CSV table of C-alpha atoms in Angstrom, one decimal:
chain,number,residue,atom,x,y,z
A,1,MET,CA,0.0,0.0,0.0
A,2,ILE,CA,1.1,3.6,-0.7
A,3,VAL,CA,1.4,5.5,2.6
A,4,LEU,CA,0.7,9.2,2.1
A,5,PRO,CA,1.9,11.8,4.6
A,6,TYR,CA,-0.7,12.6,7.3
A,7,GLN,CA,0.1,16.3,7.1
A,8,LEU,CA,-0.9,16.6,3.4
A,9,ASP,CA,-2.8,19.8,2.9
A,10,LEU,CA,-6.3,18.7,2.1
A,11,PRO,CA,-9.0,21.0,0.4
A,12,ASP,CA,-12.5,21.0,1.7
A,13,HIS,CA,-15.1,19.1,-0.3
A,14,ASP,CA,-16.8,22.2,-1.7
A,15,THR,CA,-13.4,23.3,-3.1
A,16,VAL,CA,-13.0,19.8,-4.7
A,17,LEU,CA,-16.5,19.9,-6.3
A,18,GLY,CA,-15.9,23.4,-7.5
A,19,GLN,CA,-12.7,22.6,-9.4
A,20,ALA,CA,-13.6,24.1,-12.8
A,21,ILE,CA,-11.9,23.7,-16.1
A,22,PRO,CA,-12.4,26.0,-19.2
A,23,PHE,CA,-13.6,24.5,-22.4
A,24,ASP,CA,-14.3,25.5,-26.0
A,25,ARG,CA,-17.6,23.9,-27.2
A,26,THR,CA,-16.7,24.7,-30.9
A,27,ARG,CA,-13.7,22.5,-30.8
A,28,TRP,CA,-15.6,19.5,-29.4
A,29,ILE,CA,-18.8,19.3,-31.4
A,30,PRO,CA,-17.1,18.5,-34.8
A,31,VAL,CA,-15.1,15.6,-33.3
A,32,LEU,CA,-18.0,13.8,-31.7
A,33,PRO,CA,-19.8,11.0,-33.5
A,34,ASP,CA,-22.8,13.3,-33.6
A,35,ALA,CA,-24.0,16.4,-31.7
A,36,ALA,CA,-26.3,14.2,-29.5
A,37,TRP,CA,-23.2,13.0,-27.6
A,38,TRP,CA,-22.8,16.5,-26.2
A,39,PRO,CA,-24.4,16.8,-22.7
A,40,SER,CA,-26.8,19.8,-22.6
A,41,GLU,CA,-25.6,20.6,-19.0
A,42,LEU,CA,-22.4,21.9,-20.4
A,43,ASP,CA,-24.2,24.7,-22.2
A,44,SER,CA,-25.4,26.0,-18.8
A,45,CYS,CA,-21.9,26.3,-17.4
A,46,PRO,CA,-20.8,29.8,-16.3
A,47,ILE,CA,-18.5,31.8,-18.5
A,48,VAL,CA,-15.4,33.1,-16.8
A,49,GLY,CA,-13.4,35.4,-19.0
A,50,LYS,CA,-13.4,34.0,-22.5
A,51,TRP,CA,-14.5,30.5,-21.8
A,52,PRO,CA,-17.3,28.6,-20.0
A,53,ARG,CA,-16.0,26.4,-17.1
A,54,VAL,CA,-17.2,23.0,-16.1
A,55,ASP,CA,-16.7,21.9,-12.5
A,56,ARG,CA,-16.7,18.5,-10.9
A,57,ARG,CA,-20.2,19.1,-9.5
A,58,THR,CA,-21.6,19.4,-13.0
A,59,VAL,CA,-19.9,16.3,-14.2
A,60,PHE,CA,-21.3,14.4,-11.2
A,61,SER,CA,-24.8,15.6,-12.2
A,62,ILE,CA,-24.3,14.2,-15.7
A,63,ALA,CA,-22.9,10.9,-14.3
A,64,ARG,CA,-26.1,10.2,-12.4
A,65,LYS,CA,-27.8,9.5,-15.7
A,66,ALA,CA,-25.2,6.9,-16.8
A,67,ASN,CA,-27.7,4.1,-16.6
A,68,THR,CA,-28.5,4.5,-20.2
A,69,VAL,CA,-26.4,4.4,-23.4
A,70,GLU,CA,-27.0,8.2,-23.9
A,71,GLY,CA,-26.1,8.9,-20.3
A,72,ARG,CA,-22.9,7.0,-20.6
A,73,ARG,CA,-22.0,8.9,-23.8
A,74,HIS,CA,-22.6,12.1,-22.0
A,75,LEU,CA,-20.6,11.0,-19.0
A,76,LEU,CA,-17.6,10.1,-21.3
A,77,VAL,CA,-17.7,13.4,-23.1
A,78,ALA,CA,-18.2,15.5,-19.9
A,79,ALA,CA,-15.2,13.7,-18.2
A,80,LEU,CA,-13.1,14.3,-21.3
A,81,VAL,CA,-14.1,18.0,-21.5
A,82,TRP,CA,-13.4,18.5,-17.8
A,83,GLY,CA,-10.0,16.9,-18.1
A,84,THR,CA,-8.8,18.5,-21.3
A,85,GLY,CA,-9.0,22.3,-21.3
A,86,THR,CA,-9.2,24.6,-24.4
A,87,LYS,CA,-6.1,23.8,-26.4
A,88,ALA,CA,-6.8,22.5,-29.9
A,89,GLN,CA,-4.0,20.0,-29.7
A,90,SER,CA,-5.4,18.5,-26.5
A,91,VAL,CA,-8.9,18.3,-27.9
A,92,HIS,CA,-7.5,16.6,-31.0
A,93,ARG,CA,-5.8,14.0,-28.9
A,94,ARG,CA,-9.0,13.1,-27.2
A,95,SER,CA,-10.9,13.1,-30.5
A,96,GLN,CA,-8.9,10.0,-31.6
A,97,ILE,CA,-11.1,8.1,-29.2
A,98,PHE,CA,-14.0,8.7,-31.6
A,99,VAL,CA,-12.0,8.4,-34.8
A,100,ARG,CA,-10.5,5.0,-33.9
A,101,SER,CA,-13.6,3.2,-32.6
A,102,SER,CA,-17.2,3.0,-33.7
A,103,ALA,CA,-20.0,4.4,-31.5
A,104,ALA,CA,-21.3,0.9,-31.0
A,105,ASP,CA,-17.9,-0.4,-29.8
A,106,ILE,CA,-17.4,2.5,-27.4
A,107,ASP,CA,-20.9,1.9,-26.1
A,108,ALA,CA,-20.3,-1.8,-25.5
A,109,ARG,CA,-16.9,-1.4,-23.9
A,110,LEU,CA,-17.9,1.5,-21.7
A,111,GLY,CA,-21.1,-0.3,-20.7
A,112,SER,CA,-19.2,-3.4,-19.7
A,113,ALA,CA,-16.6,-1.4,-17.7
A,114,LEU,CA,-19.3,0.5,-15.8
A,115,ALA,CA,-21.1,-2.7,-15.1
A,116,ALA,CA,-17.9,-4.0,-13.6
A,117,LEU,CA,-17.6,-0.9,-11.5
A,118,ARG,CA,-21.2,-1.2,-10.3
A,119,GLU,CA,-20.9,-4.9,-9.5
A,120,ARG,CA,-17.3,-5.6,-8.5
A,121,GLY,CA,-15.7,-2.2,-7.7
A,122,ALA,CA,-13.1,0.2,-8.9
A,123,ALA,CA,-10.0,-2.0,-9.4
A,124,GLU,CA,-12.0,-4.5,-11.5
A,125,ALA,CA,-13.4,-1.7,-13.6
A,126,TYR,CA,-9.9,-0.4,-14.0
A,127,TRP,CA,-8.7,-3.8,-15.2
A,128,ALA,CA,-11.5,-4.0,-17.7
A,129,LEU,CA,-10.8,-0.6,-19.3
A,130,ASN,CA,-7.0,-1.4,-19.3
A,131,ASN,CA,-7.5,-4.8,-20.8
A,132,ASP,CA,-10.4,-6.6,-22.5
A,133,GLN,CA,-12.7,-3.5,-22.6
A,134,HIS,CA,-9.9,-1.1,-23.5
A,135,ILE,CA,-11.1,1.8,-25.8
A,136,PRO,CA,-8.2,2.9,-28.1
A,137,HIS,CA,-6.8,6.3,-27.2
A,138,LEU,CA,-8.7,6.3,-23.9
A,139,GLY,CA,-5.8,5.9,-21.4
A,140,ALA,CA,-5.9,5.5,-17.7
A,141,ALA,CA,-5.5,9.2,-17.0
A,142,PHE,CA,-8.9,9.8,-18.6
A,143,PHE,CA,-10.7,6.6,-17.9
A,144,THR,CA,-10.1,6.9,-14.2
A,145,LYS,CA,-11.9,10.2,-14.5
A,146,VAL,CA,-14.8,8.4,-16.0
A,147,LEU,CA,-14.8,5.8,-13.2
A,148,TYR,CA,-14.4,8.5,-10.6
A,149,PHE,CA,-17.5,10.4,-11.7
A,150,ALA,CA,-19.5,7.2,-12.3
A,151,GLY,CA,-18.8,5.6,-9.0
A,152,HIS,CA,-17.5,7.9,-6.3
A,153,GLU,CA,-20.9,8.8,-5.0
A,154,SER,CA,-22.2,5.3,-4.9
A,155,PRO,CA,-19.2,2.9,-4.6
A,156,ALA,CA,-19.2,-0.8,-4.8
A,157,GLY,CA,-16.6,-2.8,-3.1
A,158,PRO,CA,-14.1,-1.4,-0.6
A,159,TYR,CA,-12.9,1.6,-2.5
A,160,ARG,CA,-14.5,4.6,-4.2
A,161,PRO,CA,-12.8,5.1,-7.6
A,162,VAL,CA,-10.4,8.1,-7.7
A,163,ILE,CA,-8.4,9.7,-10.5
A,164,LEU,CA,-4.8,8.7,-11.3
A,165,ASP,CA,-3.1,10.9,-14.0
A,166,SER,CA,0.4,12.2,-14.6
A,167,VAL,CA,0.0,15.1,-12.3
A,168,VAL,CA,-1.1,12.9,-9.4
A,169,SER,CA,1.7,10.5,-10.3
A,170,GLN,CA,4.3,13.4,-10.1
A,171,ALA,CA,3.0,14.3,-6.6
A,172,LEU,CA,3.3,10.6,-5.4
A,173,LYS,CA,6.9,10.6,-6.6
A,174,ASP,CA,7.7,14.0,-5.1
A,175,LEU,CA,6.3,12.9,-1.8
A,176,LYS,CA,8.5,9.8,-2.0
A,177,THR,CA,5.5,7.5,-1.4
A,178,VAL,CA,6.3,5.4,-4.5
A,179,ASP,CA,9.6,4.3,-6.1
A,180,ALA,CA,11.5,6.4,-8.6
A,181,ASP,CA,10.5,4.1,-11.4
A,182,TRP,CA,6.7,4.6,-10.8
A,183,PRO,CA,5.3,5.5,-14.2
A,184,GLU,CA,3.6,8.7,-15.1
A,185,ASN,CA,1.1,6.9,-17.3
A,186,GLY,CA,0.2,3.3,-18.2
A,187,TRP,CA,-0.3,2.0,-14.6
A,188,THR,CA,-1.0,-1.6,-14.0
A,189,THR,CA,-4.2,-2.7,-12.1
A,190,ASP,CA,-2.0,-3.5,-9.1
A,191,GLN,CA,-0.5,0.0,-9.1
A,192,TYR,CA,-4.0,1.5,-9.3
A,193,ARG,CA,-5.1,-0.7,-6.5
A,194,ARG,CA,-2.2,0.5,-4.4
A,195,HIS,CA,-3.1,4.1,-5.2
A,196,LEU,CA,-6.7,3.4,-4.1
A,197,GLU,CA,-5.5,1.8,-0.9
A,198,GLY,CA,-3.2,4.8,-0.1
A,199,VAL,CA,-5.8,7.4,-0.8
A,200,HIS,CA,-8.5,5.7,1.2
A,201,ASP,CA,-6.1,5.0,4.1
A,202,LEU,CA,-5.3,8.7,4.4
A,203,ALA,CA,-9.0,9.7,3.9
A,204,ARG,CA,-10.0,7.4,6.8
A,205,ARG,CA,-7.2,8.7,9.0
A,206,ARG,CA,-8.1,12.3,8.3
A,207,GLY,CA,-11.9,11.8,8.3
A,208,VAL,CA,-12.4,13.1,4.8
A,209,LEU,CA,-13.6,11.8,1.4
A,210,PRO,CA,-11.1,10.1,-0.9
A,211,ASP,CA,-11.4,12.7,-3.6
A,212,GLN,CA,-10.2,15.3,-1.2
A,213,VAL,CA,-7.0,13.4,-1.0
A,214,GLU,CA,-6.8,12.9,-4.7
A,215,ALA,CA,-7.4,16.6,-5.3
A,216,ALA,CA,-4.7,17.5,-2.8
A,217,LEU,CA,-2.2,15.3,-4.7
A,218,PHE,CA,-3.3,17.0,-8.0
A,219,PHE,CA,-2.8,20.5,-6.5
A,220,HIS,CA,0.6,19.4,-5.2
A,221,GLY,CA,1.6,18.0,-8.6
A,222,LYS,CA,0.5,21.2,-10.4
A,223,GLN,CA,2.8,23.2,-8.2
A,224,LEU,CA,5.7,21.1,-9.3
A,225,SER,CA,5.1,21.9,-12.9
């Protein structure tokens, strides 16, 4: 298990839910299989400066409808938008998910993975999306976002899903809680399980929710860059 420092500076949960990322709708609509994949909730996001911003709270509201094919499509897109930002190159990278797979294939694989999450828990869902239900160009940094939003409020198994991306990974290495060869992407299921264990252990010791610990790691990692 990863042992995180007890004194890690943790945000309150309102701060976590309010973490907002700017997005450019005009970059996304053309790269989706069709406009119906776009969740209407994103069109109500507040504009700050030049761009609308979507926060975790909004993506959670979209995720609550993921018991249908349309709802799962909306969850996937919302999680991608929240994790990507406004840069054209970043949106282009995410667009390859839809270029390289048919809508039917994405639906089937995402549906199977979220069923694994609902029935067997976060680590098993991670294994599915990392192996037999892998969606090309949807890597762990983004599919753990999908799992987080889909299952954090109603977890199955011992652990709520949390995000593991390169920024969180940098924080884990900087805090010397993992070995120097810990990867910044492409984690195994065992490595994700160790991350879950460490995050939940600190959350239990501090009396907070696991995503407060994950957000603290993210904010720490962003400071490093």
